[in-house]
mmCIF file of C-alpha atoms in Angstrom:
data_model
loop_
_atom_site.group_PDB
_atom_site.id
_atom_site.type_symbol
_atom_site.label_atom_id
_atom_site.label_comp_id
_atom_site.label_asym_id
_atom_site.label_seq_id
_atom_site.Cartn_x
_atom_site.Cartn_y
_atom_site.Cartn_z
ATOM 1 C CA MET A 14 -16.972 -13.712 -103.523
ATOM 2 C CA LEU A 15 -15.410 -16.948 -104.754
ATOM 3 C CA PRO A 16 -13.536 -17.739 -106.892
ATOM 4 C CA MET A 17 -11.011 -15.097 -105.918
ATOM 5 C CA ASP A 18 -7.342 -14.322 -106.415
ATOM 6 C CA ALA A 19 -5.383 -15.931 -103.558
ATOM 7 C CA THR A 20 -2.657 -13.260 -103.333
ATOM 8 C CA ASP A 21 -4.013 -11.462 -100.245
ATOM 9 C CA LEU A 22 -4.747 -14.744 -98.461
ATOM 10 C CA LEU A 23 -1.175 -16.068 -98.548
ATOM 11 C CA PRO A 24 2.042 -14.995 -96.874
ATOM 12 C CA GLN A 25 3.909 -16.491 -99.855
ATOM 13 C CA LYS A 26 4.461 -14.177 -102.779
ATOM 14 C CA HIS A 27 5.867 -14.510 -106.280
ATOM 15 C CA PRO A 28 7.897 -16.539 -107.168
ATOM 16 C CA PHE A 29 6.882 -18.936 -104.364
ATOM 17 C CA LYS A 30 3.101 -18.615 -104.754
ATOM 18 C CA MET A 31 1.712 -22.039 -105.714
ATOM 19 C CA ILE A 32 -2.001 -21.254 -106.144
ATOM 20 C CA ASP A 33 -3.718 -18.714 -108.363
ATOM 21 C CA GLU A 34 -7.253 -18.655 -107.044
ATOM 22 C CA LEU A 35 -9.346 -19.963 -104.222
ATOM 23 C CA VAL A 36 -12.481 -21.533 -105.679
ATOM 24 C CA PHE A 37 -14.256 -22.707 -102.509
ATOM 25 C CA ALA A 38 -13.768 -22.407 -98.746
ATOM 26 C CA GLY A 39 -16.250 -23.611 -96.194
ATOM 27 C CA GLU A 40 -17.274 -26.434 -93.885
ATOM 28 C CA GLY A 41 -13.667 -27.640 -93.602
ATOM 29 C CA ASN A 42 -13.225 -27.955 -97.367
ATOM 30 C CA TYR A 43 -10.966 -25.845 -99.579
ATOM 31 C CA HIS A 44 -10.552 -25.910 -103.355
ATOM 32 C CA SER A 45 -7.968 -24.011 -105.417
ATOM 33 C CA ARG A 46 -6.685 -23.714 -108.980
ATOM 34 C CA PHE A 47 -3.144 -23.189 -110.165
ATOM 35 C CA THR A 48 -1.610 -23.020 -113.638
ATOM 36 C CA ILE A 49 2.106 -23.790 -113.783
ATOM 37 C CA GLN A 50 4.074 -20.950 -115.397
ATOM 38 C CA GLU A 51 7.629 -20.739 -116.791
ATOM 39 C CA ASP A 52 8.998 -18.668 -113.889
ATOM 40 C CA ASN A 53 7.883 -21.085 -111.153
ATOM 41 C CA VAL A 54 10.744 -21.930 -108.768
ATOM 42 C CA MET A 55 9.466 -25.506 -108.342
ATOM 43 C CA LEU A 56 9.970 -26.469 -111.990
ATOM 44 C CA ASN A 57 12.588 -29.041 -112.934
ATOM 45 C CA GLY A 58 12.824 -28.453 -116.655
ATOM 46 C CA GLU A 59 9.175 -28.654 -117.691
ATOM 47 C CA LEU A 60 8.098 -30.845 -114.747
ATOM 48 C CA PHE A 61 6.546 -29.388 -111.602
ATOM 49 C CA SER A 62 8.335 -30.983 -108.639
ATOM 50 C CA GLU A 63 6.972 -33.210 -105.896
ATOM 51 C CA GLY A 64 7.803 -30.479 -103.372
ATOM 52 C CA GLY A 65 5.782 -28.044 -105.448
ATOM 53 C CA LEU A 66 2.782 -30.368 -105.273
ATOM 54 C CA ILE A 67 2.986 -30.574 -101.477
ATOM 55 C CA GLU A 68 3.450 -26.800 -101.230
ATOM 56 C CA ASN A 69 0.395 -26.347 -103.472
ATOM 57 C CA MET A 70 -1.697 -28.371 -101.011
ATOM 58 C CA ALA A 71 -0.298 -26.430 -98.032
ATOM 59 C CA GLN A 72 -1.015 -23.083 -99.700
ATOM 60 C CA THR A 73 -4.545 -24.226 -100.517
ATOM 61 C CA ALA A 74 -5.048 -24.853 -96.781
ATOM 62 C CA ALA A 75 -3.570 -21.438 -95.963
ATOM 63 C CA ALA A 76 -5.753 -19.599 -98.479
ATOM 64 C CA GLY A 77 -8.894 -21.411 -97.352
ATOM 65 C CA SER A 78 -8.186 -20.705 -93.697
ATOM 66 C CA GLY A 79 -7.371 -17.082 -94.531
ATOM 67 C CA PHE A 80 -10.644 -16.639 -96.417
ATOM 68 C CA VAL A 81 -12.712 -18.121 -93.585
ATOM 69 C CA SER A 82 -10.950 -15.832 -91.091
ATOM 70 C CA THR A 83 -11.568 -12.711 -93.165
ATOM 71 C CA GLN A 84 -15.260 -13.629 -93.467
ATOM 72 C CA GLN A 85 -15.369 -13.664 -89.655
ATOM 73 C CA GLY A 86 -13.678 -10.251 -89.466
ATOM 74 C CA LEU A 87 -10.396 -11.734 -88.244
ATOM 75 C CA PRO A 88 -6.890 -11.267 -89.675
ATOM 76 C CA VAL A 89 -5.415 -13.922 -91.956
ATOM 77 C CA PRO A 90 -3.685 -16.394 -89.599
ATOM 78 C CA VAL A 91 -0.132 -17.672 -90.011
ATOM 79 C CA GLY A 92 0.125 -21.440 -90.232
ATOM 80 C CA TYR A 93 2.978 -23.935 -90.276
ATOM 81 C CA ILE A 94 3.201 -27.444 -91.659
ATOM 82 C CA GLY A 95 3.832 -29.764 -88.725
ATOM 83 C CA ALA A 96 3.744 -33.059 -90.599
ATOM 84 C CA VAL A 97 3.207 -34.529 -94.031
ATOM 85 C CA LYS A 98 2.095 -38.172 -94.152
ATOM 86 C CA ASN A 99 0.989 -40.769 -96.660
ATOM 87 C CA VAL A 100 2.338 -38.867 -99.660
ATOM 88 C CA LEU A 101 1.414 -40.432 -102.993
ATOM 89 C CA ILE A 102 2.706 -38.830 -106.185
ATOM 90 C CA HIS A 103 1.311 -40.573 -109.235
ATOM 91 C CA LYS A 104 2.520 -38.068 -111.793
ATOM 92 C CA CYS A 105 4.286 -34.715 -111.880
ATOM 93 C CA PRO A 106 2.431 -32.210 -114.052
ATOM 94 C CA THR A 107 4.121 -30.170 -116.744
ATOM 95 C CA LEU A 108 4.442 -26.536 -117.657
ATOM 96 C CA HIS A 109 1.097 -24.802 -118.389
ATOM 97 C CA GLN A 110 -1.045 -27.581 -116.932
ATOM 98 C CA GLN A 111 -3.760 -26.536 -114.497
ATOM 99 C CA LEU A 112 -4.021 -28.135 -111.063
ATOM 100 C CA GLU A 113 -7.290 -28.445 -109.138
ATOM 101 C CA THR A 114 -6.524 -28.981 -105.461
ATOM 102 C CA ARG A 115 -9.037 -30.097 -102.854
ATOM 103 C CA LEU A 116 -8.467 -30.323 -99.123
ATOM 104 C CA SER A 117 -10.865 -31.616 -96.519
ATOM 105 C CA LEU A 118 -10.615 -31.380 -92.757
ATOM 106 C CA LYS A 119 -10.298 -34.772 -91.096
ATOM 107 C CA HIS A 120 -10.176 -33.382 -87.550
ATOM 108 C CA ASN A 121 -8.738 -30.736 -85.235
ATOM 109 C CA VAL A 122 -6.452 -31.480 -82.316
ATOM 110 C CA GLY A 123 -5.785 -28.343 -80.263
ATOM 111 C CA GLN A 124 -4.182 -25.772 -82.565
ATOM 112 C CA ALA A 125 -3.536 -28.415 -85.241
ATOM 113 C CA SER A 126 -5.751 -29.239 -88.219
ATOM 114 C CA ILE A 127 -5.362 -32.622 -89.913
ATOM 115 C CA MET A 128 -6.307 -32.275 -93.572
ATOM 116 C CA GLN A 129 -6.479 -34.716 -96.474
ATOM 117 C CA GLY A 130 -5.385 -33.242 -99.792
ATOM 118 C CA GLU A 131 -5.731 -34.333 -103.402
ATOM 119 C CA ILE A 132 -4.477 -32.708 -106.578
ATOM 120 C CA PHE A 133 -6.236 -33.309 -109.875
ATOM 121 C CA CYS A 134 -4.805 -32.627 -113.322
ATOM 122 C CA GLU A 135 -6.853 -33.213 -116.443
ATOM 123 C CA GLY A 136 -9.491 -34.996 -114.341
ATOM 124 C CA ALA A 137 -7.168 -37.530 -112.690
ATOM 125 C CA VAL A 138 -5.740 -37.576 -109.176
ATOM 126 C CA ILE A 139 -1.995 -37.038 -109.528
ATOM 127 C CA ALA A 140 -1.023 -36.528 -105.872
ATOM 128 C CA SER A 141 -2.383 -36.837 -102.354
ATOM 129 C CA CYS A 142 -1.231 -36.548 -98.757
ATOM 130 C CA GLU A 143 -2.268 -35.823 -95.208
ATOM 131 C CA LEU A 144 -1.123 -32.493 -93.781
ATOM 132 C CA THR A 145 -0.944 -31.472 -90.144
ATOM 133 C CA ILE A 146 -1.100 -27.701 -89.973
ATOM 134 C CA PHE A 147 -0.546 -25.598 -86.863
ATOM 135 C CA VAL A 148 -1.993 -22.106 -86.640
ATOM 136 C CA ALA A 149 0.133 -19.599 -84.730
ATOM 137 C CA PRO A 150 -1.700 -18.012 -81.806
ATOM 138 C CA GLU A 151 -2.498 -14.311 -82.240
ATOM 139 C CA SER A 152 0.026 -12.073 -80.508
#
């Protein structure tokens, strides 16, 4: 099952897709991989932007949540970022570098999930933040 292409787990499509594959999803933990390509809209020259790093973490949460839902026979839910806190960007990666992103659930409050995210590049943490993500109720 995993790793798997994240395309069907995300509402975002090319050129705004910021993860390539979901590597792990379970027990409130999600792990993705993403290689930065030339046509990425979040590139500034050869540097991947800070906004791209945050979007990568958010899409990792979306893909992980989508995978868990599909395993339960449910549709992929739509989520929204409600807050981003404690953002630390140590380094912006460059074109063709691979990102390993890990999110872990800190806690749920109603329809909101509070997740801690970290992005690794070449074995080092290059970015982290706390995301509050709201899942839209099914209509």
